Short mmCIF file of N, CA, C and O in Angstrom, two decimals:
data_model
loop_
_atom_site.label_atom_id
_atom_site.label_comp_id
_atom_site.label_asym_id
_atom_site.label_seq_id
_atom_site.Cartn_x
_atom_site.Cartn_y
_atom_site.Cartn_z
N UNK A 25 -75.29 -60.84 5.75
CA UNK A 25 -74.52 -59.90 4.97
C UNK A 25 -73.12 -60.48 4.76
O UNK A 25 -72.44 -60.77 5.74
N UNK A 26 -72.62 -60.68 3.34
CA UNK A 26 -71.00 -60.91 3.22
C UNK A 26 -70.20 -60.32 3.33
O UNK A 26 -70.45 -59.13 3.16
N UNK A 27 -68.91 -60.61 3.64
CA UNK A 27 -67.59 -59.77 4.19
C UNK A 27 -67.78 -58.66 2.84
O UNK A 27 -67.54 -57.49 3.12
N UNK A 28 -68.24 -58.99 1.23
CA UNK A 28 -67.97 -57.78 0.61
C UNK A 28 -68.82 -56.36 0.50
O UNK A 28 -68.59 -55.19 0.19
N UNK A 29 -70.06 -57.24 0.97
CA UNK A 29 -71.18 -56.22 1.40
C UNK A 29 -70.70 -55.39 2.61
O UNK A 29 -70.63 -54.23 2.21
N UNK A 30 -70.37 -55.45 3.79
CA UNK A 30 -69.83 -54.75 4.78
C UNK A 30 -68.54 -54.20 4.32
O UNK A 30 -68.32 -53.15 4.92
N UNK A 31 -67.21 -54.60 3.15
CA UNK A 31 -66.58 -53.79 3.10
C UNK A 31 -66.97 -52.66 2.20
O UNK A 31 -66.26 -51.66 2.15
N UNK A 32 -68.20 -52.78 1.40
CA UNK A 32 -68.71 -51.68 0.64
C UNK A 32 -68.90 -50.78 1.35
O UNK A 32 -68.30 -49.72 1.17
N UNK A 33 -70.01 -51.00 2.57
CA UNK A 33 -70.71 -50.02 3.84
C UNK A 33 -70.01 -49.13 4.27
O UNK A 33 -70.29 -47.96 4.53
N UNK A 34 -68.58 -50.00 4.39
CA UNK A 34 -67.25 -49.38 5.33
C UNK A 34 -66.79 -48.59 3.86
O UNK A 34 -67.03 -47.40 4.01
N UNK A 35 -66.51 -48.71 3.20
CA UNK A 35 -66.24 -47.55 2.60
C UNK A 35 -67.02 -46.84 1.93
O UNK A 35 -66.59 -45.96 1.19
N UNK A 36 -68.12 -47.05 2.04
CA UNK A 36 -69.30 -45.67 1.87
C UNK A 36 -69.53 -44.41 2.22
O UNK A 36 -69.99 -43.36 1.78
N UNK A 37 -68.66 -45.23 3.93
CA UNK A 37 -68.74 -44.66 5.30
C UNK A 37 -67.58 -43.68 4.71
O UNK A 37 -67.84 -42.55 4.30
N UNK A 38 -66.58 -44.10 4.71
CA UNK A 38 -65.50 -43.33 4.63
C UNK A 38 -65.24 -42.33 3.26
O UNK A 38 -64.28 -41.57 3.14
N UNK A 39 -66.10 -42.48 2.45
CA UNK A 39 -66.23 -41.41 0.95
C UNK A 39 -67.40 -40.55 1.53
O UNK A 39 -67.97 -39.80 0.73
N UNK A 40 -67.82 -40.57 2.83
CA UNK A 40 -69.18 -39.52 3.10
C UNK A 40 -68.73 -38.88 4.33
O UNK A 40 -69.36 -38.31 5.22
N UNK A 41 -67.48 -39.10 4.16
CA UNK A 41 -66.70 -38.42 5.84
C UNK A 41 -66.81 -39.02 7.06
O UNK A 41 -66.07 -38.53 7.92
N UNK A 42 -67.69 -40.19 7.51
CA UNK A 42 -67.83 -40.71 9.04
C UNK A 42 -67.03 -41.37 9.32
O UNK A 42 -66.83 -41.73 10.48
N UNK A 43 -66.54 -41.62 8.61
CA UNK A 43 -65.34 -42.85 9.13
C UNK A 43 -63.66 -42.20 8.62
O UNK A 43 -63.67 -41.73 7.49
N UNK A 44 -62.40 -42.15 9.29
CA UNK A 44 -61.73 -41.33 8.97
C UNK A 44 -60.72 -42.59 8.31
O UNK A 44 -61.10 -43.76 8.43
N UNK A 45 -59.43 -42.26 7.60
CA UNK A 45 -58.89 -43.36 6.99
C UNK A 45 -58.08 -44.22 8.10
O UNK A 45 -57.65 -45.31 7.72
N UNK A 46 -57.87 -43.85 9.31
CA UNK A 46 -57.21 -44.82 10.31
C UNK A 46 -58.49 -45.46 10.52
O UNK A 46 -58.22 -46.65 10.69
N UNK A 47 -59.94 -45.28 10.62
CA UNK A 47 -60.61 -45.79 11.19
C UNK A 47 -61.64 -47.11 10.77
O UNK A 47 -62.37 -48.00 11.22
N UNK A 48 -60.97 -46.36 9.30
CA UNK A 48 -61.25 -47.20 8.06
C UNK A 48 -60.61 -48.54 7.83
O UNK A 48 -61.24 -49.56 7.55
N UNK A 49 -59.13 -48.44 7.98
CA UNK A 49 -58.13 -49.59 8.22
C UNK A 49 -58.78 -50.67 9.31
O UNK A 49 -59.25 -51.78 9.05
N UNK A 50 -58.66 -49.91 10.84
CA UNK A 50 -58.67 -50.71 11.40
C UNK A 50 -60.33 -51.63 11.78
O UNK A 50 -60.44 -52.63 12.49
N UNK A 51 -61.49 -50.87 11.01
CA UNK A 51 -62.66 -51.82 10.95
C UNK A 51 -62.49 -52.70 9.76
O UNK A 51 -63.17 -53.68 9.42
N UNK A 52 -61.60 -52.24 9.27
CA UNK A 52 -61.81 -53.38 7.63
C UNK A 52 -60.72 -54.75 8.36
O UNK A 52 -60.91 -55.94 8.12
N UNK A 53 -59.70 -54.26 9.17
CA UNK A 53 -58.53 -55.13 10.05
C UNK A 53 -59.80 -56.46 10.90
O UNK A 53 -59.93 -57.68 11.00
N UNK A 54 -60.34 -55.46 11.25
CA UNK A 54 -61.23 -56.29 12.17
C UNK A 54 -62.22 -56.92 11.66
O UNK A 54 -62.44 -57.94 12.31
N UNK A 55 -63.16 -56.73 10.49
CA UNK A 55 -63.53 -57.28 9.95
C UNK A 55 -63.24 -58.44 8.97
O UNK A 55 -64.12 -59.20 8.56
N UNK A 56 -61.78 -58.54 8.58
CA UNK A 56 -60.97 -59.83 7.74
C UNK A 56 -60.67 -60.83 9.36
O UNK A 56 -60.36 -62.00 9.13
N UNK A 57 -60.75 -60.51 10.63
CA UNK A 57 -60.37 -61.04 11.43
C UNK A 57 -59.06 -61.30 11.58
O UNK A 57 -58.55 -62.39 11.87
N UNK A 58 -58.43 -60.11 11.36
CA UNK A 58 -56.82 -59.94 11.33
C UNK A 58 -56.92 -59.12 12.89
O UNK A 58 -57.77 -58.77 13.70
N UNK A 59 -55.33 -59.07 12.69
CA UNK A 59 -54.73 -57.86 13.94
C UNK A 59 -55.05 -56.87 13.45
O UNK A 59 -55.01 -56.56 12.26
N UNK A 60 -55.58 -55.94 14.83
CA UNK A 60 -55.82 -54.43 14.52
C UNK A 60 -54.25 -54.08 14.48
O UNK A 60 -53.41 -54.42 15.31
N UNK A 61 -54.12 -53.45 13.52
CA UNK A 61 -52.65 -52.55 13.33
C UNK A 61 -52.99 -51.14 14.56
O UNK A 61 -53.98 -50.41 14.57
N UNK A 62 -51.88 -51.13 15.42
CA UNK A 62 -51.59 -50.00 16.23
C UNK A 62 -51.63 -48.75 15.56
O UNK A 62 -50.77 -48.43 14.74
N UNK A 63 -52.98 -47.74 16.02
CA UNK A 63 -52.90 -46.75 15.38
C UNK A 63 -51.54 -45.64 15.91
O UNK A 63 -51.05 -45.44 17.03
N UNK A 64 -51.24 -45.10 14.67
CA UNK A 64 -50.13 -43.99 14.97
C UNK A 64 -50.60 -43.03 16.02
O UNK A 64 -50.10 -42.79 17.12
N UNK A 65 -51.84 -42.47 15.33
CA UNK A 65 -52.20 -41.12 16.26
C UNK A 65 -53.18 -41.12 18.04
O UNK A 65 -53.52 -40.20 18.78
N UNK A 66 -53.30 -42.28 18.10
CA UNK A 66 -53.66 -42.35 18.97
C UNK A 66 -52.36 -43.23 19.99
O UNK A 66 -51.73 -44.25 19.73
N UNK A 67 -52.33 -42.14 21.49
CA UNK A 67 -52.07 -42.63 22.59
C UNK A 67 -52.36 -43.11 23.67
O UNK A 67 -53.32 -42.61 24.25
N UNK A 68 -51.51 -44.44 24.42
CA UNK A 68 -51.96 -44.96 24.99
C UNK A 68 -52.15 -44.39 26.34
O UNK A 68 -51.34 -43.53 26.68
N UNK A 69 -53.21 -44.77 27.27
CA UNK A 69 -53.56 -43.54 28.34
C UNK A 69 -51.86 -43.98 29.37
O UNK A 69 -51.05 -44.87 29.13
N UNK A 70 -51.86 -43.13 30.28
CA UNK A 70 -49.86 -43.47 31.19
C UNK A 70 -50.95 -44.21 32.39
O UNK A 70 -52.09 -43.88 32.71
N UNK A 71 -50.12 -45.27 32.86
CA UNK A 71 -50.21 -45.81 33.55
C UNK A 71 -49.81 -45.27 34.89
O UNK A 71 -48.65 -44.97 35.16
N UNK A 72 -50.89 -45.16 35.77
CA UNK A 72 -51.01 -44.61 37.44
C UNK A 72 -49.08 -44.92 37.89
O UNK A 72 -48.41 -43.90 38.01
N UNK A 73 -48.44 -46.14 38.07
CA UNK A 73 -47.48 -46.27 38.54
C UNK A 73 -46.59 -45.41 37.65
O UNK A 73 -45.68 -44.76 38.16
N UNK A 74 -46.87 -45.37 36.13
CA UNK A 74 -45.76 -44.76 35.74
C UNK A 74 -45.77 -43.46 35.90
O UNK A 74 -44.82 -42.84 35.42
N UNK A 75 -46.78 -42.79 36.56
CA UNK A 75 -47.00 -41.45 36.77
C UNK A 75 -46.37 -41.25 38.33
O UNK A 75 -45.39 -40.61 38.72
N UNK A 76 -47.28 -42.01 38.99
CA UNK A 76 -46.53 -41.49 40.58
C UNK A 76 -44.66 -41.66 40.65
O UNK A 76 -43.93 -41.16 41.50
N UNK A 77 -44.23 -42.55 39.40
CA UNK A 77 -42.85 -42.77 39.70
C UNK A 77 -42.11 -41.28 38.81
O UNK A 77 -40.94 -40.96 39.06
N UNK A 78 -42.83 -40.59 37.93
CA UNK A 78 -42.19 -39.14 37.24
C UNK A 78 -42.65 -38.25 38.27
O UNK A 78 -41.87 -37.30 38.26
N UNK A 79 -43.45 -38.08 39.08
CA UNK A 79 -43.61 -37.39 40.12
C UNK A 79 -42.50 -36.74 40.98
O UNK A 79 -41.76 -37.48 41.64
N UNK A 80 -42.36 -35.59 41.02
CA UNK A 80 -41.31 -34.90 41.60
C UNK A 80 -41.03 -33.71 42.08
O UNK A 80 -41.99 -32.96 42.23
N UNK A 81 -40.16 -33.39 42.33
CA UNK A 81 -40.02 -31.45 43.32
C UNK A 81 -39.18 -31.01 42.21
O UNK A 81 -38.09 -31.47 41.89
N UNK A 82 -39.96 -29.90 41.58
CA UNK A 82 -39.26 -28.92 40.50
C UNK A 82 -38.16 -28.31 41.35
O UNK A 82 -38.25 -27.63 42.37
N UNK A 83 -37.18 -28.69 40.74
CA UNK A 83 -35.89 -27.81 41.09
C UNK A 83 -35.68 -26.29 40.44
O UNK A 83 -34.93 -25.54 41.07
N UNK A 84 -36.31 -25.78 39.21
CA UNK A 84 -36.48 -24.65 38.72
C UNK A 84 -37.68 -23.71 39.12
O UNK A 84 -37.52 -22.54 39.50
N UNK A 85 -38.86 -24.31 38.99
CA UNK A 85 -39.87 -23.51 39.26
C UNK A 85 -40.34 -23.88 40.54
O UNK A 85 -41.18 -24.78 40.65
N UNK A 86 -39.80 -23.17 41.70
CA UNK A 86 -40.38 -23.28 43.01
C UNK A 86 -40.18 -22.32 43.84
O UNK A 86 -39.18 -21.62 43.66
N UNK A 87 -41.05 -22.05 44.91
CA UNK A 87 -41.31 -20.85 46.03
C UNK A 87 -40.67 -21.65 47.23
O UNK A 87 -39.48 -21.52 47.53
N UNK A 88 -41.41 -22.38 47.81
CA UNK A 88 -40.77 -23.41 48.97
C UNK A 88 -40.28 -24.67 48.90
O UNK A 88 -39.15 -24.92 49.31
N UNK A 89 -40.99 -25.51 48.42
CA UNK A 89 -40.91 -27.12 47.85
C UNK A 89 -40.55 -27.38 46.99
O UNK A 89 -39.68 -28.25 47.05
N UNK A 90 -40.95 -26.83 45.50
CA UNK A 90 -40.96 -27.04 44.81
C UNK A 90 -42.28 -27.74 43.99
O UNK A 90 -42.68 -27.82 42.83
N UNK A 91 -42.80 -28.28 45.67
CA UNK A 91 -44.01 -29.34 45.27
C UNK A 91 -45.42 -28.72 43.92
O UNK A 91 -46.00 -29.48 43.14
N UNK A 92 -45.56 -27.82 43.97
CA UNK A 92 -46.13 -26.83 42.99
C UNK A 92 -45.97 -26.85 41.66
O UNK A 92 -46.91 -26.90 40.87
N UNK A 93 -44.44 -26.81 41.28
CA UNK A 93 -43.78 -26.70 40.05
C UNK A 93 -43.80 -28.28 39.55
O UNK A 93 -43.94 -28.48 38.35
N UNK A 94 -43.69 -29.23 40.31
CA UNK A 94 -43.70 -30.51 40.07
C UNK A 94 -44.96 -30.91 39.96
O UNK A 94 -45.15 -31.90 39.24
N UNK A 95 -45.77 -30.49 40.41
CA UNK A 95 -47.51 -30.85 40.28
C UNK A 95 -47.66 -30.53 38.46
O UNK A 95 -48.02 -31.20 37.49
N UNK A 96 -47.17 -29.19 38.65
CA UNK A 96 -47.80 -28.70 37.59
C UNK A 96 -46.87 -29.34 36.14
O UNK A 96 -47.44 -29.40 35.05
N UNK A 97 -45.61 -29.73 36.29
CA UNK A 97 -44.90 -30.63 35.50
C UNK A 97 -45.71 -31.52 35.31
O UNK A 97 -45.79 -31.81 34.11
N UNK A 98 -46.59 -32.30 36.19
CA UNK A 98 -47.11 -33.54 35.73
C UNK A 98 -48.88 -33.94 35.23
O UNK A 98 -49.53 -34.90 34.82
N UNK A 99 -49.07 -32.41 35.60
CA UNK A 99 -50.22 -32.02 35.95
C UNK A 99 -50.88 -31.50 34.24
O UNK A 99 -51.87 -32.04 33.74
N UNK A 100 -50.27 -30.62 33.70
CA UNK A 100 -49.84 -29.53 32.87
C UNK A 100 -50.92 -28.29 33.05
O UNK A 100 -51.36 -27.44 32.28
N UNK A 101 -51.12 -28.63 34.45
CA UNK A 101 -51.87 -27.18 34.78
C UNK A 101 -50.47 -26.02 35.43
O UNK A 101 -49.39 -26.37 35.90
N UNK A 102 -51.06 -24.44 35.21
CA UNK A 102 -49.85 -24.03 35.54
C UNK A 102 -49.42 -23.85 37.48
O UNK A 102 -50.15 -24.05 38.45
N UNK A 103 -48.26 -23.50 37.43
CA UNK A 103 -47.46 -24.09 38.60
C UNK A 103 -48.46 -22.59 39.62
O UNK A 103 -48.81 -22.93 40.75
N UNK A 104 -48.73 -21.56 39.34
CA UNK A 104 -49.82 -20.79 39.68
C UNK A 104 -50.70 -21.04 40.06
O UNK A 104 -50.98 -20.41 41.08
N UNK A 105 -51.80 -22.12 39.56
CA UNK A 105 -52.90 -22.31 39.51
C UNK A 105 -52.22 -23.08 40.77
O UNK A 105 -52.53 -22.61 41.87
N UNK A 106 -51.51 -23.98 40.78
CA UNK A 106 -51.60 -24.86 41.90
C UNK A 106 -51.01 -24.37 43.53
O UNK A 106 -51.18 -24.84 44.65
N UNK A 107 -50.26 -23.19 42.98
CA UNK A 107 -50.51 -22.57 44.25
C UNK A 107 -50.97 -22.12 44.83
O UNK A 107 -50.90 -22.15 46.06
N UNK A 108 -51.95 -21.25 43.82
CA UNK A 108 -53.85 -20.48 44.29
C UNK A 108 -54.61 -21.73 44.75
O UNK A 108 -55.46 -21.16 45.43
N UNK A 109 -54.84 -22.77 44.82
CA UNK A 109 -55.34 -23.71 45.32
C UNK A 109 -55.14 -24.46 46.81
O UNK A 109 -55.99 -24.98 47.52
N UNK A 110 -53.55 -24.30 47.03
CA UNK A 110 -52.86 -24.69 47.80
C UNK A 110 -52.88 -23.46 49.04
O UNK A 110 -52.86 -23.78 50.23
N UNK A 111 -52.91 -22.35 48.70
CA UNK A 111 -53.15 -20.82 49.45
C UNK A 111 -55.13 -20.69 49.79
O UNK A 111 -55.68 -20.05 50.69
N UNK A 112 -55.57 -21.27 49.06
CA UNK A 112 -57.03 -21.11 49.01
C UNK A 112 -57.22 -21.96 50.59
O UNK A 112 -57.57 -21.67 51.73
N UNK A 113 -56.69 -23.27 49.78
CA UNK A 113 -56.93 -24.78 51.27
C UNK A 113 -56.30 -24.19 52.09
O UNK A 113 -56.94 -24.22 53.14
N UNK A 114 -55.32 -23.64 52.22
CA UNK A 114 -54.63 -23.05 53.30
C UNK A 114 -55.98 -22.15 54.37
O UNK A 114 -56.66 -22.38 55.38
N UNK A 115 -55.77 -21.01 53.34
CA UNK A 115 -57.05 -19.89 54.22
C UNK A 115 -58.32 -20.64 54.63
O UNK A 115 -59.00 -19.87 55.32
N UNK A 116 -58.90 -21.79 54.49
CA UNK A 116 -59.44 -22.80 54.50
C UNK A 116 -59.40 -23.28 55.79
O UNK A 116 -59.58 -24.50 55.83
N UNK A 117 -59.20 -22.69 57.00
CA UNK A 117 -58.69 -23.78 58.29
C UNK A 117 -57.74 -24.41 58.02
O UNK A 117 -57.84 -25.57 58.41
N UNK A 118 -56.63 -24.14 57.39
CA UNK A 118 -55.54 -24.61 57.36
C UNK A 118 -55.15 -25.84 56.63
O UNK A 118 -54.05 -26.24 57.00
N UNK A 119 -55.75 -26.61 55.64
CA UNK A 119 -56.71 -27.78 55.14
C UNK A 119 -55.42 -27.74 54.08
O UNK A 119 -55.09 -28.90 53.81
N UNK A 120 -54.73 -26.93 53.51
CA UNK A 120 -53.86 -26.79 52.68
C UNK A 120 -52.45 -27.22 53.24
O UNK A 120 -51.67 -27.71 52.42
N UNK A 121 -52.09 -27.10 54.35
CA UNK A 121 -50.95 -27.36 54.42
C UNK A 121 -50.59 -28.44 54.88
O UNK A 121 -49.40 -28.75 54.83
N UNK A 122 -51.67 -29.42 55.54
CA UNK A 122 -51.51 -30.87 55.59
C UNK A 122 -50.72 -31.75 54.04
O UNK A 122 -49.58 -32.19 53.93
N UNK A 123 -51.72 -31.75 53.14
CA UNK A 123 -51.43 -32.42 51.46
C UNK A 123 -49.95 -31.77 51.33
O UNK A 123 -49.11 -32.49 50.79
N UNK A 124 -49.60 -30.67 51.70
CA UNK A 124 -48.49 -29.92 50.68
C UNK A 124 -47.36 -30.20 51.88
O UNK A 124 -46.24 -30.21 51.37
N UNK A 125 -47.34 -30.36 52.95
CA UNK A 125 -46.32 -31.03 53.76
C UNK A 125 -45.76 -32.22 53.69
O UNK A 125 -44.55 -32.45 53.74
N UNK A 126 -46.95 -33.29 53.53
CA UNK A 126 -46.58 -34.53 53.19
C UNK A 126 -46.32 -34.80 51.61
O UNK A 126 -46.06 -35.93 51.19
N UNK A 127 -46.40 -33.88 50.93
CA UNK A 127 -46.53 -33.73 49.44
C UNK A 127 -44.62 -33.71 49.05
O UNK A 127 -43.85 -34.37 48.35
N UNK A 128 -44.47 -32.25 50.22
CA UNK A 128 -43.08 -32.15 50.01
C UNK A 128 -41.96 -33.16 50.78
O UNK A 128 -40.74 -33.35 50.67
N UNK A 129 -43.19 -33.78 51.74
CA UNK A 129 -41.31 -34.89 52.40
C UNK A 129 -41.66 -36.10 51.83
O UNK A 129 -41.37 -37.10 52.49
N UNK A 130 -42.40 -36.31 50.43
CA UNK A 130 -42.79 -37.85 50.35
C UNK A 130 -42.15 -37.73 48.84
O UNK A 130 -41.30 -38.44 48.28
N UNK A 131 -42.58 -37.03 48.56
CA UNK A 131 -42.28 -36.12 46.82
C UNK A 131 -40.47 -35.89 46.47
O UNK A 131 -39.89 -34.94 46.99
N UNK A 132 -39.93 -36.61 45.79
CA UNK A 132 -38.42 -36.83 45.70
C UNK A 132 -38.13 -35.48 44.74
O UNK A 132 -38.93 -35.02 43.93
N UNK A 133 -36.99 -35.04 45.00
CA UNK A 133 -36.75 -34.02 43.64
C UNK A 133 -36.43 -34.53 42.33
O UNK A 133 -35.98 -35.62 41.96
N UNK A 134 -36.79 -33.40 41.68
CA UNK A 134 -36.65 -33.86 40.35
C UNK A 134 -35.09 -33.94 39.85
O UNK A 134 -34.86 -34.22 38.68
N UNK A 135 -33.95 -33.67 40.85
CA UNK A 135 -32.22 -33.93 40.36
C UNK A 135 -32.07 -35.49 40.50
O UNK A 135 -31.46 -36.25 39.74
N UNK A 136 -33.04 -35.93 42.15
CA UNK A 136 -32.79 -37.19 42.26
C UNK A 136 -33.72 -38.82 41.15
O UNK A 136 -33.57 -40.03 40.98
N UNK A 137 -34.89 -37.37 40.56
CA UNK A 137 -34.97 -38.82 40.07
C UNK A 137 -34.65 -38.86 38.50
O UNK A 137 -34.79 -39.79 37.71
N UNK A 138 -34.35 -38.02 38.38
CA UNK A 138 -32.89 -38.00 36.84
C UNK A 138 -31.91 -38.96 36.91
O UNK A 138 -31.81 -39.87 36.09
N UNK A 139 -31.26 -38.82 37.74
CA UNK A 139 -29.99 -40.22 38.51
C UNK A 139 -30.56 -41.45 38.78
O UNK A 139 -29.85 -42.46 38.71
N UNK A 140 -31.64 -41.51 39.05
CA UNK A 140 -32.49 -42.86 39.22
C UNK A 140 -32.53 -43.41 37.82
O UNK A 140 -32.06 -44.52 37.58
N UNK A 141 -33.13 -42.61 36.83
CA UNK A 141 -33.92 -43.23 35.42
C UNK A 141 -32.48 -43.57 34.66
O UNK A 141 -32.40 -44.41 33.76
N UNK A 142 -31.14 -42.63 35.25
CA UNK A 142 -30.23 -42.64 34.38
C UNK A 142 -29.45 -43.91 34.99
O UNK A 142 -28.60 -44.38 34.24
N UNK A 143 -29.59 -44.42 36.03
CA UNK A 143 -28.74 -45.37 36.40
C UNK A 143 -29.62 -46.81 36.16
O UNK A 143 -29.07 -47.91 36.18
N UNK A 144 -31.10 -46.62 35.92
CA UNK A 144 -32.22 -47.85 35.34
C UNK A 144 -31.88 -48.00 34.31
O UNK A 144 -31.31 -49.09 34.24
N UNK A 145 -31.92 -47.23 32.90
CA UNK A 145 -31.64 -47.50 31.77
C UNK A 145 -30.09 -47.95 31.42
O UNK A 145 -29.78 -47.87 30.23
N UNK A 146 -29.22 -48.37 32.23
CA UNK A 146 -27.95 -48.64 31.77
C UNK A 146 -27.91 -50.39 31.46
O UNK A 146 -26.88 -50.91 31.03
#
């Protein structure tokens, strides 16, 4: 099959709805054996380190720690849910308050690591 036969296919594809117009670009990209152009709408997944380093103790939304409000900052589950969970493991044989102890003396607040990112980026 020639490169013009497959770019016909590919846009057959895309006048019958299966193929969307970013998706269209970047098989026709790949098919000239060019660079895929970086799609706009798609994001790239966060990287584990760059997550445990935004990790932090909500200074606004918190009962004891904070550790809750900061879960759920990073989490985007709500800061509720993670305390019904944390109260659940608790009533649990006590299974809850191990994670959420070491959670809160390992877990930096979120004032201190504002001053961190702000004194990195200078």
């Amino acid at each position: 099959m020639t490169t013009a036969d497959e770019l016909a296919k590919l846009a057959g594809l895309r006048e019958r709805g299966y193929l969307t117009d970013a998706e269209f670009t970047r098989a026709k990209f790949q098919l000239l054996n060019e660079d895929v152009p970086p799609s706009r709408t798609a994001t790239a997944p966060k990287d584990m380190r760059h997550i445990a380093h935004e990790l932090g103790r909500s200074i606004h939304d918190r009962v004891f720690g904070g550790v809750c409000g900061g879960l759920a900052k990073q989490t985007k589950l709500p800061s509720w849910l993670w305390r019904s969970m944390f109260c659940i493991c608790l009533l649990s044989f006590g299974v809850g308050l191990i994670p959420y102890v070491i959670l809160w003396v390992c877990m930096p607040s979120e004032d201190v690591l504002t001053e961190e990112t702000e004194y990195t980026h200078i």
